[in-house]
Coordinates of C-alpha atoms in Angstrom, one line a residue:
X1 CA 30.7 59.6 -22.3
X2 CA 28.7 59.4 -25.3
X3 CA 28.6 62.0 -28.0
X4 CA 25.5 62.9 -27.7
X5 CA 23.6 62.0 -24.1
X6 CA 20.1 61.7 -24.5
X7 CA 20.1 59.7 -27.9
X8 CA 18.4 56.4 -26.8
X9 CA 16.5 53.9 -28.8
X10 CA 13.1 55.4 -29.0
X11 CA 15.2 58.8 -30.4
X12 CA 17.1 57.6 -33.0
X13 CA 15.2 57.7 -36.4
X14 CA 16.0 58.8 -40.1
X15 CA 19.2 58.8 -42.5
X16 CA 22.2 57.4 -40.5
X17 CA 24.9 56.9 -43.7
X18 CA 27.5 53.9 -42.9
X19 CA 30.8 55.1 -44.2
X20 CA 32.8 54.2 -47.2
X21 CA 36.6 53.7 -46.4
X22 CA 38.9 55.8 -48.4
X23 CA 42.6 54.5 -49.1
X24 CA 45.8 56.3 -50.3
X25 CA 47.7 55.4 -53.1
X26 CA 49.7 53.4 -50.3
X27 CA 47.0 51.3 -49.0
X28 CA 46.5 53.4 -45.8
X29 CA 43.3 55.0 -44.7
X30 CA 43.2 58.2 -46.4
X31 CA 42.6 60.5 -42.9
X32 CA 41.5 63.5 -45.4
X33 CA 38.6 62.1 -47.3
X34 CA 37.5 60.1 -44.0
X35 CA 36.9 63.9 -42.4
X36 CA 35.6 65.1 -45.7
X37 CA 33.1 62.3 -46.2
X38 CA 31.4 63.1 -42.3
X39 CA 31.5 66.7 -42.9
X40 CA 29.2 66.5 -46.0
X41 CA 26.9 63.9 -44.9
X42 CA 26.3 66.1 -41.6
X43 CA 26.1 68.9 -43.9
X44 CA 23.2 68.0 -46.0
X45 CA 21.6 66.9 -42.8
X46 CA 22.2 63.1 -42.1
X47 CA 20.3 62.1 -38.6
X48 CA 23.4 60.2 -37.7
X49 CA 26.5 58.9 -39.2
X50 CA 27.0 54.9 -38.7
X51 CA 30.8 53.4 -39.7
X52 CA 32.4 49.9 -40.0
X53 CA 29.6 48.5 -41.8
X54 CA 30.2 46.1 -45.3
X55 CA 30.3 49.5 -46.6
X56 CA 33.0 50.7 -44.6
X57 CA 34.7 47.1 -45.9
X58 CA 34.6 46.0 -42.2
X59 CA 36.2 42.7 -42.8
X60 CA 39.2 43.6 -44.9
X61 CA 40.0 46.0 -41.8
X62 CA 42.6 45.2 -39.6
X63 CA 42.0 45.4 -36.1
X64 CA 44.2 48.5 -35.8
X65 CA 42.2 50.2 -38.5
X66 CA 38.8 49.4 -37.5
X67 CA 40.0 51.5 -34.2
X68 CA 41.6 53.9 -36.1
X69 CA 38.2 54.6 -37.6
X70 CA 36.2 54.4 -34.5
X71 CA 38.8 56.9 -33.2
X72 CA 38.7 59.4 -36.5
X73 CA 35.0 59.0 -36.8
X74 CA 33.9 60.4 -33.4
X75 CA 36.5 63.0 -33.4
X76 CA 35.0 64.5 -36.8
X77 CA 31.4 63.9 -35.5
X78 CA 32.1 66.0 -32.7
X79 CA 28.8 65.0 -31.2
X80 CA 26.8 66.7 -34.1
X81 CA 24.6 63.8 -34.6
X82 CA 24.4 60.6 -32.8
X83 CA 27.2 58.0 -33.6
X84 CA 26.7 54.1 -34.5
X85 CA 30.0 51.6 -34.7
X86 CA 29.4 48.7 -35.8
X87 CA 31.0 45.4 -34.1
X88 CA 32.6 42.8 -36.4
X89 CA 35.7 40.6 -34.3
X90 CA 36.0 36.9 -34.4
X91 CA 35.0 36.1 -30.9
X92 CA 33.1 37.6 -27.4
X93 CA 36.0 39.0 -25.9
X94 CA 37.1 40.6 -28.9
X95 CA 33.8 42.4 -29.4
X96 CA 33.4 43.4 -25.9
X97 CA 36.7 45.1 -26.1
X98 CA 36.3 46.8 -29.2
X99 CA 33.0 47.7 -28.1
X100 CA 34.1 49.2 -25.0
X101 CA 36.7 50.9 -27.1
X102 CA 33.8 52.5 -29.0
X103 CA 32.2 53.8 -26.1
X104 CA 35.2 55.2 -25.1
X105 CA 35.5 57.6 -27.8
X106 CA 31.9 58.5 -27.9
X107 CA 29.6 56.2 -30.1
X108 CA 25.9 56.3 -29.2
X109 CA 25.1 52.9 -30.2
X110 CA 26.4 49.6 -31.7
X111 CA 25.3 47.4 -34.4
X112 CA 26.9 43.9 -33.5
X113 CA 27.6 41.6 -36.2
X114 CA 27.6 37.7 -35.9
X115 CA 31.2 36.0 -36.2
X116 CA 32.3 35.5 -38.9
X117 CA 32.2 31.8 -40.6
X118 CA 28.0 31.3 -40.9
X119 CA 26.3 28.3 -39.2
X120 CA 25.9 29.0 -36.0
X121 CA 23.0 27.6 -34.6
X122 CA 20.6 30.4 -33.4
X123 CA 20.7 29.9 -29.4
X124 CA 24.6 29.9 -30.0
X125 CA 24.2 33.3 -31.7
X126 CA 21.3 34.4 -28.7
X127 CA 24.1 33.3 -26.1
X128 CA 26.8 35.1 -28.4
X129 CA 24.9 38.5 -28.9
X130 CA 23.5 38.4 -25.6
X131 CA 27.3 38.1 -23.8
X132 CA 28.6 40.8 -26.2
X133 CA 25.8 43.2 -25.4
X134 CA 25.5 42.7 -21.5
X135 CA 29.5 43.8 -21.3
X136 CA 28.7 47.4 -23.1
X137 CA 26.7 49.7 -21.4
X138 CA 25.2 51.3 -24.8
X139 CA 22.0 50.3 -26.8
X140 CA 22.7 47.9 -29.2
X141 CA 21.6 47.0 -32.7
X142 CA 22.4 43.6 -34.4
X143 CA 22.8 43.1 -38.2
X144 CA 20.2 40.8 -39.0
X145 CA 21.7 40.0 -42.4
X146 CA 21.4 36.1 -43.4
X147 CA 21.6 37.4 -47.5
X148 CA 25.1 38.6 -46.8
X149 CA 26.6 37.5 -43.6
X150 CA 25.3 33.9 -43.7
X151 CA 23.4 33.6 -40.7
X152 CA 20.7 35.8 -38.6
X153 CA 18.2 35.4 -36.0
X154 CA 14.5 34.5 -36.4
X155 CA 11.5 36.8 -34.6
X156 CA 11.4 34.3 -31.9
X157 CA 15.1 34.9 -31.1
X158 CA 15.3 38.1 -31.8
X159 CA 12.3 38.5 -28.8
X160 CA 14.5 36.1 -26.4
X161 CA 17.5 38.5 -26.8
X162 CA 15.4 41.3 -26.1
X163 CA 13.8 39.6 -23.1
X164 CA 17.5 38.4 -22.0
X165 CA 19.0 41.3 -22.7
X166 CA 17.9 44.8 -21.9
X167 CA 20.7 46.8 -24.2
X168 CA 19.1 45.6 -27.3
X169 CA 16.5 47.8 -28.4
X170 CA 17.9 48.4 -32.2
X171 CA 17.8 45.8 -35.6
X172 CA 19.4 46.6 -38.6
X173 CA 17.9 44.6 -41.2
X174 CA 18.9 44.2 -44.6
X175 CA 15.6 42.7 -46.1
X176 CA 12.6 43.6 -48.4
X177 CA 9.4 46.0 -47.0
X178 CA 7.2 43.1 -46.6
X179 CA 10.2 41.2 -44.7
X180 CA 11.0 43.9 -42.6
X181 CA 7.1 44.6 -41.9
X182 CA 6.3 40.8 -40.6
X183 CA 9.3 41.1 -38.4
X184 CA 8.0 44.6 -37.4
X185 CA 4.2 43.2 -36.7
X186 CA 6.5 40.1 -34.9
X187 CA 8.2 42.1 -32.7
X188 CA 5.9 44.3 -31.6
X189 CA 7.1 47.6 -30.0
X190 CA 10.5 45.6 -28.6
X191 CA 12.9 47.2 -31.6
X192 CA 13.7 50.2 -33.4
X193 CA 14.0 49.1 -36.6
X194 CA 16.1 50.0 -39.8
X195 CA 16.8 48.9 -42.8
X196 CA 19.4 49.5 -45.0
X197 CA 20.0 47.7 -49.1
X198 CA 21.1 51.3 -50.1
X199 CA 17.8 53.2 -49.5
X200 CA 15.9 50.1 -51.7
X201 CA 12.3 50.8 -51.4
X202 CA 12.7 53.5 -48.4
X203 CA 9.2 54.4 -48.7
X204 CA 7.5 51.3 -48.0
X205 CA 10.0 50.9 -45.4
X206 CA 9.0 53.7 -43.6
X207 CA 5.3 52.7 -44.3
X208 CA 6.0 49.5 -42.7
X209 CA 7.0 51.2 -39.6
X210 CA 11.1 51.4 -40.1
X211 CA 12.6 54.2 -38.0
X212 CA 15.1 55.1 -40.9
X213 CA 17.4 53.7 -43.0
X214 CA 21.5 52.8 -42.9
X215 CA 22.6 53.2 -46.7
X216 CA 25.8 53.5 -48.2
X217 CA 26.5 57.9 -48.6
X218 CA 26.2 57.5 -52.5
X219 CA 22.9 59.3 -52.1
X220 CA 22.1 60.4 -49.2
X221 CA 21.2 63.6 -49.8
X222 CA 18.4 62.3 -51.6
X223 CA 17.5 59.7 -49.4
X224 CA 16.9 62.8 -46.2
X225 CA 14.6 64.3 -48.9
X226 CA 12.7 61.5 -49.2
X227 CA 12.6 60.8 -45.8
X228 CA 11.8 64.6 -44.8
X229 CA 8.8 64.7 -47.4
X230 CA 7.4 61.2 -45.4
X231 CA 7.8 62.3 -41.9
X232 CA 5.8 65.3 -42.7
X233 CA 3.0 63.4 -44.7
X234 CA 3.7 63.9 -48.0
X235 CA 3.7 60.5 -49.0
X236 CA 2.8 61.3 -52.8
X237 CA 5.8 63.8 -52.9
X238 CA 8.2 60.9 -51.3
X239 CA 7.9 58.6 -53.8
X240 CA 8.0 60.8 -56.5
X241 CA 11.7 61.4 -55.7
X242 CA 12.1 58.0 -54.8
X243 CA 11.3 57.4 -58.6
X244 CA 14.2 59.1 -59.4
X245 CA 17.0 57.4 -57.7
X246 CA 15.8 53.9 -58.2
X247 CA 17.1 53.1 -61.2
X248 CA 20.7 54.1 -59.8
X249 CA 19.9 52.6 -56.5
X250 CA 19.3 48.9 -58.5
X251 CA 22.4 49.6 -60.6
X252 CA 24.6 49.8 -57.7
X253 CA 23.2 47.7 -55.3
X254 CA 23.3 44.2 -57.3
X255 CA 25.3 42.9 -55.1
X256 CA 28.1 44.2 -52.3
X257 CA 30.8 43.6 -54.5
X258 CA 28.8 46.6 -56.8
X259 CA 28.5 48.8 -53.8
X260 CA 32.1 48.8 -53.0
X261 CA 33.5 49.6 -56.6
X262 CA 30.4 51.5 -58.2
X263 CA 28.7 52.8 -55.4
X264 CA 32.0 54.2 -53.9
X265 CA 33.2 55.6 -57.2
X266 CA 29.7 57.6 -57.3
X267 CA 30.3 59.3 -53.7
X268 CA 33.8 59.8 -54.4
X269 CA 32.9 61.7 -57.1
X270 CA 29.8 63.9 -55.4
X271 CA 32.6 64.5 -52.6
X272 CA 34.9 66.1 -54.7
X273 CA 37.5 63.2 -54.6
X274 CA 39.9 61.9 -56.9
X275 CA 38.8 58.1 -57.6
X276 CA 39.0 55.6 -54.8
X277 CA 42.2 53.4 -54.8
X278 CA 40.8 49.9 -54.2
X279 CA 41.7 47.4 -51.6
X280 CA 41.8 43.9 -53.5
X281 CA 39.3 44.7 -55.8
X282 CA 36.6 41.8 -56.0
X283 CA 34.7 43.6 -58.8
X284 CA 36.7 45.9 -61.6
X285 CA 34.8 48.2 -63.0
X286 CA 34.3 47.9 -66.7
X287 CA 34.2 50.5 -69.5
X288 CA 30.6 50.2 -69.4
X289 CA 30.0 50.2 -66.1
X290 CA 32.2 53.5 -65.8
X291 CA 29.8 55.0 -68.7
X292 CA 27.2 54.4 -66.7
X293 CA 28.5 55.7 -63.7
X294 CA 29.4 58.6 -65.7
X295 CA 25.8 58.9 -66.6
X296 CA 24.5 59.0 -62.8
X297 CA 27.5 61.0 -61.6
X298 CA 26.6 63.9 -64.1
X299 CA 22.6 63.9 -63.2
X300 CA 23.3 64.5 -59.6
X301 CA 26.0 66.8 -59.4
X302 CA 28.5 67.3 -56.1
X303 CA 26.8 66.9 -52.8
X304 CA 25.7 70.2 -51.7

């Protein structure tokens, strides 16, 4: 059954935060700060809480891990606020099953991924998404990411999988306002649309016609400010706050590499946590990048 019954398509709007993944010292999934890391999002008011994502380091997951987050996730969501997994396996049959797995334990809505590799041409990915989605009886998003997965669908696919397949009624898009508003205007009123690039130019987003945005947890709090002064017409008032997490929002979001080391450090932090241990590292922080981190850490306090 899913967590929260009634949360379809046309509902789901705002800050959904995708979860980092917390390690032990051991290299395990540290259960503790997984638990601490929904409570304080809920807490502060996220409209949903999203995990698996590149922020959740999806693809360095095992299989048993990526279920063991599905299954910690919805237990520690409790139904609170709808529940997005997102889908990343190799093949068809692995993502229906882990998709059905994700229904199982109460997730609202999936975000499929491509598989892995890039180059697929885009009716092979129609075919692919479309198979996925028709097995799953839950709304589905896909990650329309070309910038960091390799490969995405144009407007004109995106409308055959909708027209193919009735389940997809989501996009997450990872693309600037002006992107994301020609695929809005080329869509028409098929998709709910969100973007994510770690709250990147939320305002104009949500001018464009987004429904919300997926970002990484490092500042969420801020983001469902921003987001609260927009939805009730304070435009002015939104972007004022915007102005002052921009600068930390470009420092961080350079690339994904950047996320996962700086913007992970910053939320472990604001949680309360010791430092992250890293899985394989791809980017070490440096001094300086610490002293900047520092900086940011110390402007913003804990969350809450």
């Amino acid at each position: 059954m899913s967590a929260s019954p009634g949360a379809g398509p046309s509902t789901l709007a705002g800050i959904h935060p995708i979860l980092y993944a917390f390690f032990n010292a051991d290299g395990t999934l540290d259960r503790g700060a997984m638990r601490r890391q929904v409570d304080a999002l809920i807490a502060m008011g996220a409209h949903g809480i999203a995990v698996l994502g590149l922020a959740t380091e999806v693809r360095s997951l095992t299989p048993a891990e990526r279920r063991m987050l599905m299954d910690w996730t919805a237990e520690d969501v409790g139904g609170r606020v709808p529940l997005a997994v997102t889908i990343f396996e190799p093949t068809a049959e692995a993502q229906i099953a882990a998709a059905r797995h994700a229904r199982s334990v109460g997730a609202d809505w999936l975000i499929l991924q491509p598989p892995p590799g890039g180059g697929t041409p885009e009716d092979d990915l129609v075919d692919f998404f479309s198979t996925v989605g028709s097995a799953v009886e839950l709304p589905f998003a896909i990650q329309n990411a070309p910038e960091y997965l390799g490969v995405g669908l144009t407007a004109p696919g995106l409308r055959t999988l909708a027209s193919r397949c009735p389940q997809f009624r989501l996009l997450k898009g990872e693309a600037s306002a002006v992107a994301i508003a020609a695929l809005i205007g080329d869509t028409g009123d098929r998709l709910t649309v969100f973007n994510g690039r770690g709250g990147l130019e939320i305002v104009d987003n949500l001018a464009a016609g987004c429904a919300g945005i997926i970002p990484a947890p490092d500042v969420a709090d801020r983001l469902i400010g921003i987001h609260a002064a927009f939805a009730a017409g304070d435009e002015h008032g939104a972007r004022e706050r915007y102005a002052e997490i921009l600068p930390l929002i470009v420092f961080v979001m350079q690339s994904i590499d950047s996320l996962l080391t700086y913007g992970k450090l910053l939320a472990a932090r604001r949680l309360g946590l010791h430092d992250p241990v890293q899985r394989n590292p791809a980017l070490k922080p440096t001094a300086f990048g610490l002293a900047c981190l520092d900086r940011w850490a110390g402007r913003f306090g804990r969350f809450g």
